[in-house]
PDB file of C-alpha atoms in Angstrom:
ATOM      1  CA  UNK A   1      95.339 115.000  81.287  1.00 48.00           C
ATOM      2  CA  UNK A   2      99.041 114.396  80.750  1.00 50.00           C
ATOM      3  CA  UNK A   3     101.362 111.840  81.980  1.00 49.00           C
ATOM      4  CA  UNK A   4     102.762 114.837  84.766  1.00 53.00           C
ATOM      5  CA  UNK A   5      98.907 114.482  85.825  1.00 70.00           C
ATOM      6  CA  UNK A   6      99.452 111.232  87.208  1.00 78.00           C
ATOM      7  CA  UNK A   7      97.573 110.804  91.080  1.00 82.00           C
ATOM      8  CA  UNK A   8     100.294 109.768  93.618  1.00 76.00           C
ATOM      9  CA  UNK A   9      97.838 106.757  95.116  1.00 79.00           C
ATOM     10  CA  UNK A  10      97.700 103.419  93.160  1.00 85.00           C
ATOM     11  CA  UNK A  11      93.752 103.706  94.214  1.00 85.00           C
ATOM     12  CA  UNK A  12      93.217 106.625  91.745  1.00 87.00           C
ATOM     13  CA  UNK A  13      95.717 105.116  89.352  1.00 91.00           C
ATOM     14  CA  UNK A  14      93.763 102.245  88.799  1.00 92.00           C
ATOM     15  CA  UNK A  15      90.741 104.242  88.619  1.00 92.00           C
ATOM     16  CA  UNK A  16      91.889 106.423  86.133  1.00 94.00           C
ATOM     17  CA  UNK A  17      93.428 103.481  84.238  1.00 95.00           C
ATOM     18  CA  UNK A  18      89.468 102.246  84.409  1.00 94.00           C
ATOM     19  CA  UNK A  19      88.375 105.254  82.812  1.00 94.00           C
ATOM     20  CA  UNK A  20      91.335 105.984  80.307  1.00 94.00           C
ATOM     21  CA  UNK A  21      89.748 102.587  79.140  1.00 95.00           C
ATOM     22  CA  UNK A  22      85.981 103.086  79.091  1.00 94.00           C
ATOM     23  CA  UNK A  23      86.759 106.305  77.254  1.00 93.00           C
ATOM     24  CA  UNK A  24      88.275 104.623  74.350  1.00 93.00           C
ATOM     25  CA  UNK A  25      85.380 102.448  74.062  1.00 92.00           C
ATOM     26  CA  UNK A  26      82.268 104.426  74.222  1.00 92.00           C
ATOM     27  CA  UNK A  27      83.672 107.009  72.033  1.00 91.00           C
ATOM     28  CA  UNK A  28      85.672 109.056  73.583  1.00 92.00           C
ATOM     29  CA  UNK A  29      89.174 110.329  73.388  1.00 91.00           C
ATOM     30  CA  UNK A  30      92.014 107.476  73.283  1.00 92.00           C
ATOM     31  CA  UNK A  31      95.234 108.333  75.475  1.00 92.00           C
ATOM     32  CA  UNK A  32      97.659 106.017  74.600  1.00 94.00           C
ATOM     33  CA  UNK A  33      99.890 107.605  76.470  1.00 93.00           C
ATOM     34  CA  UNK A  34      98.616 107.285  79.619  1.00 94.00           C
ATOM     35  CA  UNK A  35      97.456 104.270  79.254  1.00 95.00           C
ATOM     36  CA  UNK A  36     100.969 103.089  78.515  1.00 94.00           C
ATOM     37  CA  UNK A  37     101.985 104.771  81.334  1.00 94.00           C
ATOM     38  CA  UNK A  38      99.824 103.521  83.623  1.00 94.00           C
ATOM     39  CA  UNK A  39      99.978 100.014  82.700  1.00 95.00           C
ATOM     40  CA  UNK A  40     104.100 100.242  82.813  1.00 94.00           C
ATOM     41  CA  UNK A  41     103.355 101.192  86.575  1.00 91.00           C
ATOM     42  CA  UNK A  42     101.031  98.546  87.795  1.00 93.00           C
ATOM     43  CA  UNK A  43     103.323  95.957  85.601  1.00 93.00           C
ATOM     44  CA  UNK A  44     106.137  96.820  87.391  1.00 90.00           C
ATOM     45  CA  UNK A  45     104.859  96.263  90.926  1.00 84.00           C
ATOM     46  CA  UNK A  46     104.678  92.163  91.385  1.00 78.00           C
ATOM     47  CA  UNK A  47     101.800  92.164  93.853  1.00 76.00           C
ATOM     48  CA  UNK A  48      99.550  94.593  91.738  1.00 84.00           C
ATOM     49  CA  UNK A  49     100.284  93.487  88.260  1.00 88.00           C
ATOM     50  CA  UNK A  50      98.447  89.944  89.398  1.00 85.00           C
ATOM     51  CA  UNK A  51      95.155  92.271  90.409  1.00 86.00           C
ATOM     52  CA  UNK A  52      95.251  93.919  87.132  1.00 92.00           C
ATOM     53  CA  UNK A  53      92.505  92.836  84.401  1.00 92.00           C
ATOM     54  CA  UNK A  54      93.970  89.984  82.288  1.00 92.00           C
ATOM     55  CA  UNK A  55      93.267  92.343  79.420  1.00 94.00           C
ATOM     56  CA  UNK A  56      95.695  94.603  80.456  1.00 95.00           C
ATOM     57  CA  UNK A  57      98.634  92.367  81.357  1.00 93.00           C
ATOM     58  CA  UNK A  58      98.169  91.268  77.382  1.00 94.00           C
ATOM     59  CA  UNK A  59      97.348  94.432  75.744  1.00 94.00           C
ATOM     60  CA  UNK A  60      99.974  96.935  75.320  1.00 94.00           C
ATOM     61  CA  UNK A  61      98.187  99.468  74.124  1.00 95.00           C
ATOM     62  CA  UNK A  62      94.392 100.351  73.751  1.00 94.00           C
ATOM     63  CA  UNK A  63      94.298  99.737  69.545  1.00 93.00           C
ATOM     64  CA  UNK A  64      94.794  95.847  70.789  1.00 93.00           C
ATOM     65  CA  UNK A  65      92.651  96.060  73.578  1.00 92.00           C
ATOM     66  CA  UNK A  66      89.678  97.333  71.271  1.00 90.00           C
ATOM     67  CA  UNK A  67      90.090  93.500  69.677  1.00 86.00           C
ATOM     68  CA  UNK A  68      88.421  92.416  72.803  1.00 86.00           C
ATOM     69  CA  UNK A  69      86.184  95.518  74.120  1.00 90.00           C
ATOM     70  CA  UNK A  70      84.696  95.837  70.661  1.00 88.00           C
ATOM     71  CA  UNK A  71      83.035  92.500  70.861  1.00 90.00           C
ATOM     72  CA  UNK A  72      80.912  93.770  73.429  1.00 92.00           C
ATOM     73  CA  UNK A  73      77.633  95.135  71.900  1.00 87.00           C
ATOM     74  CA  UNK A  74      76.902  98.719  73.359  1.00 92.00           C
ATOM     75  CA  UNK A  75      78.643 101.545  75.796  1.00 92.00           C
ATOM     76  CA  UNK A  76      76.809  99.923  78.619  1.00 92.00           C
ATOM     77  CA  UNK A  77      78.184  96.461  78.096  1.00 92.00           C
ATOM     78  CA  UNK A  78      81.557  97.597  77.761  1.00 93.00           C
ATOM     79  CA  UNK A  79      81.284  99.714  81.106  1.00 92.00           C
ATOM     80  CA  UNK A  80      79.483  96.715  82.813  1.00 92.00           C
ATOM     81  CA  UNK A  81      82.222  94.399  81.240  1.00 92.00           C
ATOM     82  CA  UNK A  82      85.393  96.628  82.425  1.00 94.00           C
ATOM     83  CA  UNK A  83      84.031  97.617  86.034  1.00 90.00           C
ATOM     84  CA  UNK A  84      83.949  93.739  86.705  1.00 90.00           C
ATOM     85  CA  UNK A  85      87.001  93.676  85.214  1.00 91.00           C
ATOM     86  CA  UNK A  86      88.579  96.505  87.803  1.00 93.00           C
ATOM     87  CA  UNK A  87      86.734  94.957  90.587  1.00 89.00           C
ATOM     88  CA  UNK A  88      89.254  93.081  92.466  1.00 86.00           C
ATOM     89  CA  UNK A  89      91.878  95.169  92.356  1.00 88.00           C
ATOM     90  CA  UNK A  90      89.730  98.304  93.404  1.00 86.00           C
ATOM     91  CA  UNK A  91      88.113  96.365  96.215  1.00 79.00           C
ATOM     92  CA  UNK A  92      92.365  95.772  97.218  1.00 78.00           C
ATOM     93  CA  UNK A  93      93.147  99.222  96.923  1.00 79.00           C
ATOM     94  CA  UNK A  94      90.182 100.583  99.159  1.00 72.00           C
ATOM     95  CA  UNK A  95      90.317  97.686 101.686  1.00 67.00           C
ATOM     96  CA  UNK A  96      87.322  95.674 100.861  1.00 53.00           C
ATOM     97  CA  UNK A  97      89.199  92.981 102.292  1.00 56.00           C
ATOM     98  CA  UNK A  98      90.838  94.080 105.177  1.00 56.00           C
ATOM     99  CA  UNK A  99      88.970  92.381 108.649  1.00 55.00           C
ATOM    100  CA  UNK A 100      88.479  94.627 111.841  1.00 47.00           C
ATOM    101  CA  UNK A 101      91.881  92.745 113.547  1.00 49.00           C
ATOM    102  CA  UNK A 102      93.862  94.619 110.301  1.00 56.00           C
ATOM    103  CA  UNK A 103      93.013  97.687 111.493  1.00 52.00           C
ATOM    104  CA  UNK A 104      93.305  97.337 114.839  1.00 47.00           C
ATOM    105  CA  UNK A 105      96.600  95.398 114.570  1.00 55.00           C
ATOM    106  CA  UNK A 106      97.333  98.430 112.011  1.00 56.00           C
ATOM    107  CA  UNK A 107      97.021 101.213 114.249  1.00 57.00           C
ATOM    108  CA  UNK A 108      99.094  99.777 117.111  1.00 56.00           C
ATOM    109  CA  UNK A 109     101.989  98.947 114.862  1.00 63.00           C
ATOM    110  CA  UNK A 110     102.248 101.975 112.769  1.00 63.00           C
ATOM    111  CA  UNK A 111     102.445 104.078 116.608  1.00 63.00           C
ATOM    112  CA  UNK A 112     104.975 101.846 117.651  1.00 72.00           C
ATOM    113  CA  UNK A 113     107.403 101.956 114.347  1.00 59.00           C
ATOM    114  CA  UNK A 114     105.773 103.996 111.497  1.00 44.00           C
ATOM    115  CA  UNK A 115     108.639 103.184 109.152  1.00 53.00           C
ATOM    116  CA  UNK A 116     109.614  99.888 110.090  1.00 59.00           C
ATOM    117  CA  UNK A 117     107.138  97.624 111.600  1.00 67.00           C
ATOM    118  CA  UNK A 118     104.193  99.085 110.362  1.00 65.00           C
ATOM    119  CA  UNK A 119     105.835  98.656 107.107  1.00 68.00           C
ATOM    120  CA  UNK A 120     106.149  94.799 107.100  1.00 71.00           C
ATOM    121  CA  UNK A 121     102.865  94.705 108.547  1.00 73.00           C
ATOM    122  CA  UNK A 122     101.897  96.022 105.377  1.00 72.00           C
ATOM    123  CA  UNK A 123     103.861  93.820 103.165  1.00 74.00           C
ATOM    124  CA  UNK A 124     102.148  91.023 104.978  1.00 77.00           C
ATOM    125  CA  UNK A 125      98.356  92.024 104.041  1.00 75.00           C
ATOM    126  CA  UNK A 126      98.963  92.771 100.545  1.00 73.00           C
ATOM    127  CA  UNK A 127     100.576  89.891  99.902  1.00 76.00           C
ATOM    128  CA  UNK A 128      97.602  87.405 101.638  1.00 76.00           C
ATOM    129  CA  UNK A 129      95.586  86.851  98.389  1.00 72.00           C
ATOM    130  CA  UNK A 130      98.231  87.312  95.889  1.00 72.00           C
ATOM    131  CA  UNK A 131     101.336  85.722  96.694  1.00 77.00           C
ATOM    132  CA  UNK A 132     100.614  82.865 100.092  1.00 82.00           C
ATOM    133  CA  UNK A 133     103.751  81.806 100.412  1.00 82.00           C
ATOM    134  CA  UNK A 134     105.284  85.557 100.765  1.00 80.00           C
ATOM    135  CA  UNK A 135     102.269  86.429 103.113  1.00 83.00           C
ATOM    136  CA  UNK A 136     103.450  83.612 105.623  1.00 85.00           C
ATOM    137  CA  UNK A 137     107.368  85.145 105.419  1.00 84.00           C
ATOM    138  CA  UNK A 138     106.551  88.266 105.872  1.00 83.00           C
ATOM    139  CA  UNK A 139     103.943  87.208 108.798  1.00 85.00           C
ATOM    140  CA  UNK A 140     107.347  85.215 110.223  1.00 87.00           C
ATOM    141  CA  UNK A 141     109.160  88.644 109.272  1.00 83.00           C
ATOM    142  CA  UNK A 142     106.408  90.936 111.350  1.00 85.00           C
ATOM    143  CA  UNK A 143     107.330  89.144 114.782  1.00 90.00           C
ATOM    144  CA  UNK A 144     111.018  89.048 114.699  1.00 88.00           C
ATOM    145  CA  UNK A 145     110.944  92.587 113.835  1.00 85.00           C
ATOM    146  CA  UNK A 146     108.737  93.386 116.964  1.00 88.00           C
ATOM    147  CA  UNK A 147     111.034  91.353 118.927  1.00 92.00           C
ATOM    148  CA  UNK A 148     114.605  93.266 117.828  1.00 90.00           C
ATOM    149  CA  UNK A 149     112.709  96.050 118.436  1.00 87.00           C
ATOM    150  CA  UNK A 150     111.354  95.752 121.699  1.00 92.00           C
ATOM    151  CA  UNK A 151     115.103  93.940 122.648  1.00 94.00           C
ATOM    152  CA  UNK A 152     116.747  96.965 121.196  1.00 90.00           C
ATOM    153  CA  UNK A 153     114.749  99.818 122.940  1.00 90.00           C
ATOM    154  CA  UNK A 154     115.054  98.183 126.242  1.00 93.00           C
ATOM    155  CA  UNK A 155     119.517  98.115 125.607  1.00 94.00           C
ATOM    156  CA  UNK A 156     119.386  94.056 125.504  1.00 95.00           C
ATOM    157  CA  UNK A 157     121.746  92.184 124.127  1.00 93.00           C
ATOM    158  CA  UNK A 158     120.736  89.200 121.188  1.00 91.00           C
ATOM    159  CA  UNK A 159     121.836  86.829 117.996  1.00 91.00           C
ATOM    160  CA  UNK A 160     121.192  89.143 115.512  1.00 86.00           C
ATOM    161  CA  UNK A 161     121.155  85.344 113.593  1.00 87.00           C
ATOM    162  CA  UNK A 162     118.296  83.856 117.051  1.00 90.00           C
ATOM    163  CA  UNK A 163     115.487  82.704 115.202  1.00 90.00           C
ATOM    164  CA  UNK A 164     111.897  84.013 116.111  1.00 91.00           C
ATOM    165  CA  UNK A 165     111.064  81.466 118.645  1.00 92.00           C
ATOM    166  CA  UNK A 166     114.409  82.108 120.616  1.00 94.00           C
ATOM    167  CA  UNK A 167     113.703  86.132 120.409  1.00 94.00           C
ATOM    168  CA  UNK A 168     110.314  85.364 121.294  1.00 96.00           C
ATOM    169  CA  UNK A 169     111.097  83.855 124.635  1.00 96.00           C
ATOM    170  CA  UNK A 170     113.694  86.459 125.313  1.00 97.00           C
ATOM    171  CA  UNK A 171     110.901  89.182 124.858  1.00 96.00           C
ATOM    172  CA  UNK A 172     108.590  86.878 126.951  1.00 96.00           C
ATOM    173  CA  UNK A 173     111.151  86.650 129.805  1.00 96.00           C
ATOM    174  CA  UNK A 174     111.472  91.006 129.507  1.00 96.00           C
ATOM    175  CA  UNK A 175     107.896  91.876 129.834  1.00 96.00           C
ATOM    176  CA  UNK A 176     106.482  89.224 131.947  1.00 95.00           C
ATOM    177  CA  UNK A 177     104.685  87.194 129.238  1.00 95.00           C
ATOM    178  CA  UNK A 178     106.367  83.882 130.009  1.00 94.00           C
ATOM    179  CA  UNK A 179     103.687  81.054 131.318  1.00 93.00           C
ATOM    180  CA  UNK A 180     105.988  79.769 133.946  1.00 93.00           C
ATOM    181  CA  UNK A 181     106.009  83.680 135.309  1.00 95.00           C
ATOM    182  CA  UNK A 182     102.812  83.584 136.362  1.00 94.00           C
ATOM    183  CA  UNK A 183     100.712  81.192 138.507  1.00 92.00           C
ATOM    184  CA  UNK A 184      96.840  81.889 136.905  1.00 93.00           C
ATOM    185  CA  UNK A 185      95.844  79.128 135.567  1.00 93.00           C
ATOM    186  CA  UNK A 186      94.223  80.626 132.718  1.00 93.00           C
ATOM    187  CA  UNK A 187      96.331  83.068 132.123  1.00 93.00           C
ATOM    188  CA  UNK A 188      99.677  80.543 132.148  1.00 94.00           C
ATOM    189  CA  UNK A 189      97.104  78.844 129.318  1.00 95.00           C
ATOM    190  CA  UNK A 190      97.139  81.733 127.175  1.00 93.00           C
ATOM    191  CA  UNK A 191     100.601  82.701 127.246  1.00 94.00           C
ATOM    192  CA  UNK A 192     101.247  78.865 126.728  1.00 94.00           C
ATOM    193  CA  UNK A 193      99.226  79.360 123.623  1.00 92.00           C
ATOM    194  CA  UNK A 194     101.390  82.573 122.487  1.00 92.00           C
ATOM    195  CA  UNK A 195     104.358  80.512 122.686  1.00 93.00           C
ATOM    196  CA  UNK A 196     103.259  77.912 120.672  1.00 92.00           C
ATOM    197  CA  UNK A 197     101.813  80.242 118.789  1.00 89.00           C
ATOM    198  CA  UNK A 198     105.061  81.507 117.384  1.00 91.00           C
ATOM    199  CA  UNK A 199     106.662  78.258 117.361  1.00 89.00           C
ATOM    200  CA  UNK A 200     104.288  77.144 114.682  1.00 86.00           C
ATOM    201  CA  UNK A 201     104.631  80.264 113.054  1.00 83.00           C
ATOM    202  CA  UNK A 202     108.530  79.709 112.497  1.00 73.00           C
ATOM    203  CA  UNK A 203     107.948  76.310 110.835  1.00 77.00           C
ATOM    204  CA  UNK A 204     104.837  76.577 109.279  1.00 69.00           C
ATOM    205  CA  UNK A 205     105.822  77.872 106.444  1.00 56.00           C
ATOM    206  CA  UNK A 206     108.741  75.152 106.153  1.00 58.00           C
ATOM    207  CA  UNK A 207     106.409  72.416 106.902  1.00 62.00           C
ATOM    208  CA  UNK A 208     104.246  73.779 103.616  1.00 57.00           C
ATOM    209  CA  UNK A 209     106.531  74.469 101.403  1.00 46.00           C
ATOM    210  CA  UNK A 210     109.286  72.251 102.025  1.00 43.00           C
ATOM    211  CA  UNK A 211     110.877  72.220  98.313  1.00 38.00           C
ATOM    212  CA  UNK A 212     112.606  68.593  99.578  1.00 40.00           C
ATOM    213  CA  UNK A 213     109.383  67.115 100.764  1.00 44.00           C
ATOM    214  CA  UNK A 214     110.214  63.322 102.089  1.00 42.00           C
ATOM    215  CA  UNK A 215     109.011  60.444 100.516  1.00 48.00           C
ATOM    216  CA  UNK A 216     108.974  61.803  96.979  1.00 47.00           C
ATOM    217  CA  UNK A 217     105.806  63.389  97.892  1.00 52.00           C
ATOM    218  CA  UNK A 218     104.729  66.968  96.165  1.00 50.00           C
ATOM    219  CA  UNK A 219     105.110  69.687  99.217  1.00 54.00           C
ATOM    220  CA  UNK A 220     102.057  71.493 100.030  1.00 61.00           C
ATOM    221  CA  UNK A 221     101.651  74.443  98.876  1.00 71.00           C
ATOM    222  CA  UNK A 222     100.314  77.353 101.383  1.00 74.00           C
ATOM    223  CA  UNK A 223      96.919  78.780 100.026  1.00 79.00           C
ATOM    224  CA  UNK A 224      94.661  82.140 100.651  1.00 80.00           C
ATOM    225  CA  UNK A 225      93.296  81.012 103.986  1.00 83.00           C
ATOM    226  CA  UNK A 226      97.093  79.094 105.159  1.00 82.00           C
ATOM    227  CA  UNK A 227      98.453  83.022 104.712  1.00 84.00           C
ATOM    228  CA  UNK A 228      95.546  84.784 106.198  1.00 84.00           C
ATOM    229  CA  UNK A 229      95.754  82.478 109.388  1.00 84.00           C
ATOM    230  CA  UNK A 230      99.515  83.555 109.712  1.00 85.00           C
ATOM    231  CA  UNK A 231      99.117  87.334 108.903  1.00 85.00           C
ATOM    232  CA  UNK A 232      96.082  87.404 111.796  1.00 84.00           C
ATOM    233  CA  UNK A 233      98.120  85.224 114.347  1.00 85.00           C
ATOM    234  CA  UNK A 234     101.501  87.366 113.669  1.00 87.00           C
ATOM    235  CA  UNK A 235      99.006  90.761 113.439  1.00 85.00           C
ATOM    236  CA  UNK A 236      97.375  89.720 116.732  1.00 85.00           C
ATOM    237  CA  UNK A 237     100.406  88.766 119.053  1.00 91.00           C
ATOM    238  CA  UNK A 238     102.911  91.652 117.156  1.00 87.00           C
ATOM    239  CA  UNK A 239     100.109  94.507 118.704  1.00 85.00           C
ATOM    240  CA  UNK A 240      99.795  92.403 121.949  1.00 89.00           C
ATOM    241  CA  UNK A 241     103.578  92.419 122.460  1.00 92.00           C
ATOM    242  CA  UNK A 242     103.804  96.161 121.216  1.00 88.00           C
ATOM    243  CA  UNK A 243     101.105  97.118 123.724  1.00 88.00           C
ATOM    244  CA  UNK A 244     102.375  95.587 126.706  1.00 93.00           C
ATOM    245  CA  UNK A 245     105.893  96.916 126.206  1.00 92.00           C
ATOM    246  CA  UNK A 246     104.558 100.720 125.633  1.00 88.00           C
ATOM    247  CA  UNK A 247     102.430  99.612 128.744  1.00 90.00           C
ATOM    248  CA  UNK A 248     105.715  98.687 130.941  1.00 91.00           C
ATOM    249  CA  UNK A 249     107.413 101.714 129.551  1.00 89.00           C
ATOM    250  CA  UNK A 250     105.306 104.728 130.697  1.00 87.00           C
ATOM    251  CA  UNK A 251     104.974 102.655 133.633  1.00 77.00           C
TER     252      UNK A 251
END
């Protein structure tokens, strides 16, 4: 296989990256090459290059990786040893991780805006175990998007500047999603939740990373399960807005 070879997915990249690997050390043929090129591509994408193998991110080429792999007594240990090693990254590529609301939340968003919504969406699940702080921003980022949106195919007018609670509540107002609208009791309870909802969305990830934390104290730092809480929250209300306003509109 030559470099021109190359599979267009990063799921078959890092597959064949798994195998250029496991060929050089159970005896078969060793492709520099493509193992150079292949780790030049992973290294170059931030969110990817932190799922890589550690061996990889330190090993430029496969003569300096066999100073680790050739430790390992036998073919089979050195397969057992790199498929753990390719685990967590494979598992990110398929979607090992992704929960039943991602695709749901998926699906809705990529109908609405395949290029632009759908897009951030994205952005925002990739980033939920590698980079928390960047999940939360781009779950902040998911919202206000659906919110322009929604404002700009209905010919309203906003502050291209409003922050996401303010564009919120003008979207609210539009389709009839504001609690004072309605006089249910429980439904007035869960749009009262939506709304707050999104106004601890816009400062949450402020209030845990706040680089000029008060009191001398060390700010917070957002972790795996502060990100995933945002992305699902942003996911859930982004396809419930999105719904309701494709609802109105064939209306």
């Amino acid at each position: 296989m030559t470099f021109y070879d190359m599979p267009d997915s990063w799921l078959e990249r890092a597959r064949l990256l798994e195998n250029v690997m496991r060929a050089s050390c159970t005896g078969g043929e060793r492709d520099e090459p493509m193992y150079s090129a292949l780790r030049s591509e992973f290294m170059q994408d931030d969110q990817l290059k932190a799922l890589l193998p550690e061996m990889v991110r330190t090993n430029r080429t496969l003569a300096s990786l066999w100073g680790e792999l050739g430790e390992i007594a036998g073919y089979k240990g050195r397969r057992k040893h790199l498929n753990d090693a390719f685990t967590r990254i494979i598992d990110h590529l398929e979607g090992a991780n992704r929960a039943p609301l991602d695709i749901v939340a998926g699906d809705t968003l990529a109908t609405f805006d395949s290029d632009g919504v759908h897009a951030v969406w994205t952005k925002a699940l990739a980033r939920r175990t590698t980079d928390p702080e960047g999940a939360i921003t781009m779950a902040r980022t998911l919202l206000e998007t659906v919110c322009k949106r929604v404002l700009d195919e209905r010919d309203e007018s906003y502050d291209d500047r409003a922050d996401l609670p303010d564009l919120y509540k003008a979207v609210a107002n539009l389709l009839n999603l504001a609690p004072d609208q309605h006089t249910e009791a429980p439904i007035k309870a869960i749009l009262g939740s939506a709304m707050n909802l999104v106004n601890g969305l816009g400062t949450l990830r402020n209030r845990l990373s706040d680089s000029h934390g008060r009191g001398g104290k060390i700010p917070v730092r957002p972790s795996q399960r502060h990100a995933s809480l945002a992305v699902n929250m942003a996911g859930a209300l982004a396809a419930f807005v999105v719904e309701t306003h494709q609802e109105k509109a064939a209306a």
